Short mmCIF file of C-alpha atoms in Angstrom, two decimals:
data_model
loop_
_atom_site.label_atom_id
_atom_site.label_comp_id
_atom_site.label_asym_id
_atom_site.label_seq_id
_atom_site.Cartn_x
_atom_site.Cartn_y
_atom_site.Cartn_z
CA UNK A 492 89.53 26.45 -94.61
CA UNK A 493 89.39 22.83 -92.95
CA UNK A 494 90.80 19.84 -94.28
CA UNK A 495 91.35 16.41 -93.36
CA UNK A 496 93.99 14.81 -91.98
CA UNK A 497 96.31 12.70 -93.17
CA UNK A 498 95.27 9.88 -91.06
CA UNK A 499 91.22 10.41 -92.47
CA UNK A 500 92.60 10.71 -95.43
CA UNK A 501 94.48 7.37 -95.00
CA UNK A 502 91.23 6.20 -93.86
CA UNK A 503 89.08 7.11 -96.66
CA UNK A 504 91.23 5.26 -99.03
CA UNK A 505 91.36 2.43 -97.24
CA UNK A 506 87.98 2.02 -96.66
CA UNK A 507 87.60 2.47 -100.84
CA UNK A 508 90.43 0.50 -101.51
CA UNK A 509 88.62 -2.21 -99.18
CA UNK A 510 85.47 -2.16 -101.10
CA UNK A 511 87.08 -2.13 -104.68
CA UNK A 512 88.87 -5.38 -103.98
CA UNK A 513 85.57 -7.13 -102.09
CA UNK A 514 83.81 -6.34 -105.65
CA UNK A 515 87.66 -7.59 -107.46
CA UNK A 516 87.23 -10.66 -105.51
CA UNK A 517 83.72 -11.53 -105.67
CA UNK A 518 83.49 -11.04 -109.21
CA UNK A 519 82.26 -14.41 -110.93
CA UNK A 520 83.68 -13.70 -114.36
CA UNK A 521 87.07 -12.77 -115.98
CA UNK A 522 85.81 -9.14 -117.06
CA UNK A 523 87.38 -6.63 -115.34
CA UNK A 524 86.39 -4.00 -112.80
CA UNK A 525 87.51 -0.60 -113.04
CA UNK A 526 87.43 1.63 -110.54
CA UNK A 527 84.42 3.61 -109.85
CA UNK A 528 83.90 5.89 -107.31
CA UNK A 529 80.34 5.99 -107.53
CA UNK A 530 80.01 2.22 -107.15
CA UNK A 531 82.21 2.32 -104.28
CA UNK A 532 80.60 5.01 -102.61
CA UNK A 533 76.82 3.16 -102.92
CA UNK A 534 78.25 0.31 -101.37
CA UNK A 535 79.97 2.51 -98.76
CA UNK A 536 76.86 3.93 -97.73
CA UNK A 537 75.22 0.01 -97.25
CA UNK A 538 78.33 -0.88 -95.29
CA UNK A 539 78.30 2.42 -93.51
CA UNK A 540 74.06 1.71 -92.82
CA UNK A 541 74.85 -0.96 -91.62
CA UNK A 542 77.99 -0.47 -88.95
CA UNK A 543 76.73 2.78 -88.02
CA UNK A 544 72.81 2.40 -87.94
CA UNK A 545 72.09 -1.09 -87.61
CA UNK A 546 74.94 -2.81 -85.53
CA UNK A 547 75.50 0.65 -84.02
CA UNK A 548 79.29 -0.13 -83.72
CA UNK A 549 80.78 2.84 -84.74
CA UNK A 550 79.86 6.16 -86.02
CA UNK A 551 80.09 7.95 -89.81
CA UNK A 552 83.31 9.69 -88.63
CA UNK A 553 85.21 6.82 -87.80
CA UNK A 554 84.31 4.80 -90.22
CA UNK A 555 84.43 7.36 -92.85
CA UNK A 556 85.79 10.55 -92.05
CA UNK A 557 84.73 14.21 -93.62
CA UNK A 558 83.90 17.51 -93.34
CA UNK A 559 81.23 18.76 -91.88
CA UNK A 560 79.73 22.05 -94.19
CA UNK A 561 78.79 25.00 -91.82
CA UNK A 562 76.38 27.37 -93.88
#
């Protein structure tokens, strides 16, 4: 079976990492801001829309890495 490497690996969590601070950061209040995968990952795809799609600066692999499923 495939798996990633350690360097996408490295690169998925800093690319989440990234995100969880910007929304840390940006946060207007004192509440906190747990970590949430599915938050992160709905503004990962926006980011990734946007880098991949729209500026057309990279590609999903870089910015993101995964597997690709073969059925």
């Amino acid at each position: 079976m495939k798996e990633l490497t350690a360097e996408q690996i490295k690169r998925q969590d800093s690319v989440d990492n990234a995100i969880y601070q910007l929304v840390r950061e940006i946060n207007p209040t004192a509440d906190e801001i747990r970590w949430d995968i599915e938050m992160i990952g709905e503004v990962r795809d926006v980011i990734e829309d946007w880098l991949v799609e729209r500026l057309k600066i990279t590609d999903e692999q870089n910015f993101y890495p995964y597997l690709e499923e073969n059925y």
